[in-house]
Amino acid sequence: MPREDWTHEAHLAACCYLLSARGDVDVDAEIGGIIRRFNESVGGVNDDHSGYHETITRAYVAGVRLYLAETPEGDLLARVNGLLASPIGRRDWPLRFYSRERLFSVAARRGFVAPDLAPLP
């Protein structure tokens, strides 16, 4: 996939696919490496200012799991489209749980940081 196609929506579609169709992938253990390797393969950098963001990734994995548990029916395309149209699919969804300062901190990019506004689902 070209770097410019690796959008927020593509991230969520990939997460939905991994969680719903790839039982052989331990998403919690492997998602960080998968995203980091992809970023590097297209010339991206994973550092304190760009690339992989651990806390945002973990928040969305929790959100996608919740969405899939609440939406057990439908093919992958229907589920991805439903996810993207849902509140969980919004780019600002993690800000329901995190202050902007905490979520966009270097510490949150490097490792998982617990939410400061409300618990993740």
PDB file of C-alpha atoms in Angstrom:
ATOM      1  CA  MET A   1       0.000   0.000   0.000  1.00  0.00           C
ATOM      2  CA  PRO A   2       1.410   3.419  -0.856  1.00  0.00           C
ATOM      3  CA  ARG A   3       2.196   5.619   2.145  1.00  0.00           C
ATOM      4  CA  GLU A   4      -0.425   8.207   1.168  1.00  0.00           C
ATOM      5  CA  ASP A   5      -3.134   5.520   1.339  1.00  0.00           C
ATOM      6  CA  TRP A   6      -2.214   4.598   4.951  1.00  0.00           C
ATOM      7  CA  THR A   7      -4.871   6.918   6.354  1.00  0.00           C
ATOM      8  CA  HIS A   8      -6.826   6.897   9.600  1.00  0.00           C
ATOM      9  CA  GLU A   9      -9.560   4.996   7.789  1.00  0.00           C
ATOM     10  CA  ALA A  10      -7.057   2.433   6.469  1.00  0.00           C
ATOM     11  CA  HIS A  11      -5.691   1.924   9.988  1.00  0.00           C
ATOM     12  CA  LEU A  12      -9.188   1.205  11.300  1.00  0.00           C
ATOM     13  CA  ALA A  13     -10.034  -1.096   8.384  1.00  0.00           C
ATOM     14  CA  ALA A  14      -6.828  -3.065   8.970  1.00  0.00           C
ATOM     15  CA  CYS A  15      -7.566  -3.316  12.693  1.00  0.00           C
ATOM     16  CA  CYS A  16     -11.118  -4.476  11.980  1.00  0.00           C
ATOM     17  CA  TYR A  17      -9.775  -7.119   9.595  1.00  0.00           C
ATOM     18  CA  LEU A  18      -7.128  -8.341  12.028  1.00  0.00           C
ATOM     19  CA  LEU A  19      -9.569  -8.579  14.938  1.00  0.00           C
ATOM     20  CA  SER A  20     -12.403 -10.193  12.984  1.00  0.00           C
ATOM     21  CA  ALA A  21     -10.688 -12.403  10.407  1.00  0.00           C
ATOM     22  CA  ARG A  22      -7.171 -13.182  11.626  1.00  0.00           C
ATOM     23  CA  GLY A  23      -7.438 -15.263  14.764  1.00  0.00           C
ATOM     24  CA  ASP A  24      -3.859 -16.369  14.115  1.00  0.00           C
ATOM     25  CA  VAL A  25      -2.594 -12.836  14.828  1.00  0.00           C
ATOM     26  CA  ASP A  26      -2.245 -11.765  18.464  1.00  0.00           C
ATOM     27  CA  VAL A  27      -3.245  -8.168  17.818  1.00  0.00           C
ATOM     28  CA  ASP A  28      -2.311  -6.956  21.287  1.00  0.00           C
ATOM     29  CA  ALA A  29       1.204  -8.375  21.003  1.00  0.00           C
ATOM     30  CA  GLU A  30       1.828  -7.728  17.300  1.00  0.00           C
ATOM     31  CA  ILE A  31       0.046  -4.530  16.218  1.00  0.00           C
ATOM     32  CA  GLY A  32       2.878  -2.201  17.195  1.00  0.00           C
ATOM     33  CA  GLY A  33       5.440  -4.148  15.195  1.00  0.00           C
ATOM     34  CA  ILE A  34       3.111  -4.466  12.220  1.00  0.00           C
ATOM     35  CA  ILE A  35       2.534  -0.711  12.030  1.00  0.00           C
ATOM     36  CA  ARG A  36       6.165   0.212  12.717  1.00  0.00           C
ATOM     37  CA  ARG A  37       7.419  -2.154  10.007  1.00  0.00           C
ATOM     38  CA  PHE A  38       4.915  -0.796   7.506  1.00  0.00           C
ATOM     39  CA  ASN A  39       5.891   2.797   8.297  1.00  0.00           C
ATOM     40  CA  GLU A  40       9.562   1.989   7.772  1.00  0.00           C
ATOM     41  CA  SER A  41       8.869   0.025   4.573  1.00  0.00           C
ATOM     42  CA  VAL A  42       7.431   3.151   2.934  1.00  0.00           C
ATOM     43  CA  GLY A  43      10.165   5.487   4.151  1.00  0.00           C
ATOM     44  CA  GLY A  44       8.473   6.625   7.343  1.00  0.00           C
ATOM     45  CA  VAL A  45      10.085   7.172  10.702  1.00  0.00           C
ATOM     46  CA  ASN A  46       8.887   6.000  14.112  1.00  0.00           C
ATOM     47  CA  ASP A  47      10.198   8.586  16.546  1.00  0.00           C
ATOM     48  CA  ASP A  48       9.004  10.995  19.234  1.00  0.00           C
ATOM     49  CA  HIS A  49       7.155  13.149  16.696  1.00  0.00           C
ATOM     50  CA  SER A  50       5.839  10.910  13.924  1.00  0.00           C
ATOM     51  CA  GLY A  51       5.000   7.378  13.003  1.00  0.00           C
ATOM     52  CA  TYR A  52       3.675   4.785  15.410  1.00  0.00           C
ATOM     53  CA  HIS A  53       1.729   6.050  18.445  1.00  0.00           C
ATOM     54  CA  GLU A  54       1.218   3.366  21.114  1.00  0.00           C
ATOM     55  CA  THR A  55      -1.569   4.979  23.128  1.00  0.00           C
ATOM     56  CA  ILE A  56      -3.695   5.981  20.140  1.00  0.00           C
ATOM     57  CA  THR A  57      -3.272   2.493  18.689  1.00  0.00           C
ATOM     58  CA  ARG A  58      -4.294   0.799  21.956  1.00  0.00           C
ATOM     59  CA  ALA A  59      -7.304   3.103  22.319  1.00  0.00           C
ATOM     60  CA  TYR A  60      -8.526   2.256  18.833  1.00  0.00           C
ATOM     61  CA  VAL A  61      -7.919  -1.481  19.286  1.00  0.00           C
ATOM     62  CA  ALA A  62     -10.193  -1.283  22.343  1.00  0.00           C
ATOM     63  CA  GLY A  63     -12.749   0.715  20.375  1.00  0.00           C
ATOM     64  CA  VAL A  64     -12.740  -1.607  17.374  1.00  0.00           C
ATOM     65  CA  ARG A  65     -13.133  -4.615  19.687  1.00  0.00           C
ATOM     66  CA  LEU A  66     -16.128  -2.922  21.295  1.00  0.00           C
ATOM     67  CA  TYR A  67     -17.650  -2.108  17.913  1.00  0.00           C
ATOM     68  CA  LEU A  68     -17.184  -5.686  16.660  1.00  0.00           C
ATOM     69  CA  ALA A  69     -18.712  -7.129  19.839  1.00  0.00           C
ATOM     70  CA  GLU A  70     -21.751  -4.904  19.363  1.00  0.00           C
ATOM     71  CA  THR A  71     -21.947  -5.579  15.595  1.00  0.00           C
ATOM     72  CA  PRO A  72     -21.441  -9.327  15.157  1.00  0.00           C
ATOM     73  CA  GLU A  73     -23.253  -9.595  11.826  1.00  0.00           C
ATOM     74  CA  GLY A  74     -22.208  -8.584   8.334  1.00  0.00           C
ATOM     75  CA  ASP A  75     -19.323  -9.096   5.991  1.00  0.00           C
ATOM     76  CA  LEU A  76     -16.022  -7.306   6.492  1.00  0.00           C
ATOM     77  CA  LEU A  77     -16.883  -4.430   4.151  1.00  0.00           C
ATOM     78  CA  ALA A  78     -20.171  -3.733   5.934  1.00  0.00           C
ATOM     79  CA  ARG A  79     -18.499  -3.894   9.335  1.00  0.00           C
ATOM     80  CA  VAL A  80     -15.660  -1.566   8.305  1.00  0.00           C
ATOM     81  CA  ASN A  81     -18.078   0.919   6.770  1.00  0.00           C
ATOM     82  CA  GLY A  82     -20.224   0.784   9.908  1.00  0.00           C
ATOM     83  CA  LEU A  83     -17.168   1.307  12.093  1.00  0.00           C
ATOM     84  CA  LEU A  84     -16.045   4.311  10.058  1.00  0.00           C
ATOM     85  CA  ALA A  85     -19.531   5.837  10.293  1.00  0.00           C
ATOM     86  CA  SER A  86     -19.726   5.257  14.056  1.00  0.00           C
ATOM     87  CA  PRO A  87     -18.424   7.555  16.795  1.00  0.00           C
ATOM     88  CA  ILE A  88     -15.526   5.118  17.323  1.00  0.00           C
ATOM     89  CA  GLY A  89     -14.406   5.731  13.752  1.00  0.00           C
ATOM     90  CA  ARG A  90     -13.925   9.457  14.296  1.00  0.00           C
ATOM     91  CA  ARG A  91     -10.404  10.851  14.384  1.00  0.00           C
ATOM     92  CA  ASP A  92     -11.112  12.593  17.681  1.00  0.00           C
ATOM     93  CA  TRP A  93     -12.677   9.570  19.426  1.00  0.00           C
ATOM     94  CA  PRO A  94      -9.714   9.036  21.833  1.00  0.00           C
ATOM     95  CA  LEU A  95     -10.183  12.592  23.115  1.00  0.00           C
ATOM     96  CA  ARG A  96     -13.286  11.350  24.925  1.00  0.00           C
ATOM     97  CA  PHE A  97     -10.884   9.557  27.261  1.00  0.00           C
ATOM     98  CA  TYR A  98      -7.709  11.651  27.101  1.00  0.00           C
ATOM     99  CA  SER A  99      -6.849  15.285  27.413  1.00  0.00           C
ATOM    100  CA  ARG A 100      -5.099  16.558  24.305  1.00  0.00           C
ATOM    101  CA  GLU A 101      -1.902  17.203  26.286  1.00  0.00           C
ATOM    102  CA  ARG A 102      -1.744  13.657  27.647  1.00  0.00           C
ATOM    103  CA  LEU A 103      -2.680  11.910  24.394  1.00  0.00           C
ATOM    104  CA  PHE A 104      -0.199  13.810  22.257  1.00  0.00           C
ATOM    105  CA  SER A 105       2.687  13.583  24.707  1.00  0.00           C
ATOM    106  CA  VAL A 106       5.932  11.819  23.837  1.00  0.00           C
ATOM    107  CA  ALA A 107       5.268   9.360  26.677  1.00  0.00           C
ATOM    108  CA  ALA A 108       1.916   8.392  25.104  1.00  0.00           C
ATOM    109  CA  ARG A 109       3.542   7.945  21.714  1.00  0.00           C
ATOM    110  CA  ARG A 110       6.306   5.717  23.110  1.00  0.00           C
ATOM    111  CA  GLY A 111       4.166   3.569  25.421  1.00  0.00           C
ATOM    112  CA  PHE A 112       0.638   3.099  26.625  1.00  0.00           C
ATOM    113  CA  VAL A 113      -0.537   5.862  28.936  1.00  0.00           C
ATOM    114  CA  ALA A 114      -3.763   5.412  30.892  1.00  0.00           C
ATOM    115  CA  PRO A 115      -6.574   7.844  30.104  1.00  0.00           C
ATOM    116  CA  ASP A 116      -7.044  10.873  32.321  1.00  0.00           C
ATOM    117  CA  LEU A 117     -10.667  11.795  31.516  1.00  0.00           C
ATOM    118  CA  ALA A 118     -12.562   8.486  31.417  1.00  0.00           C
ATOM    119  CA  PRO A 119     -11.688   4.772  31.223  1.00  0.00           C
ATOM    120  CA  LEU A 120     -11.387   3.161  27.827  1.00  0.00           C
ATOM    121  CA  PRO A 121     -14.186   0.753  26.955  1.00  0.00           C
TER     122      PRO A 121
END
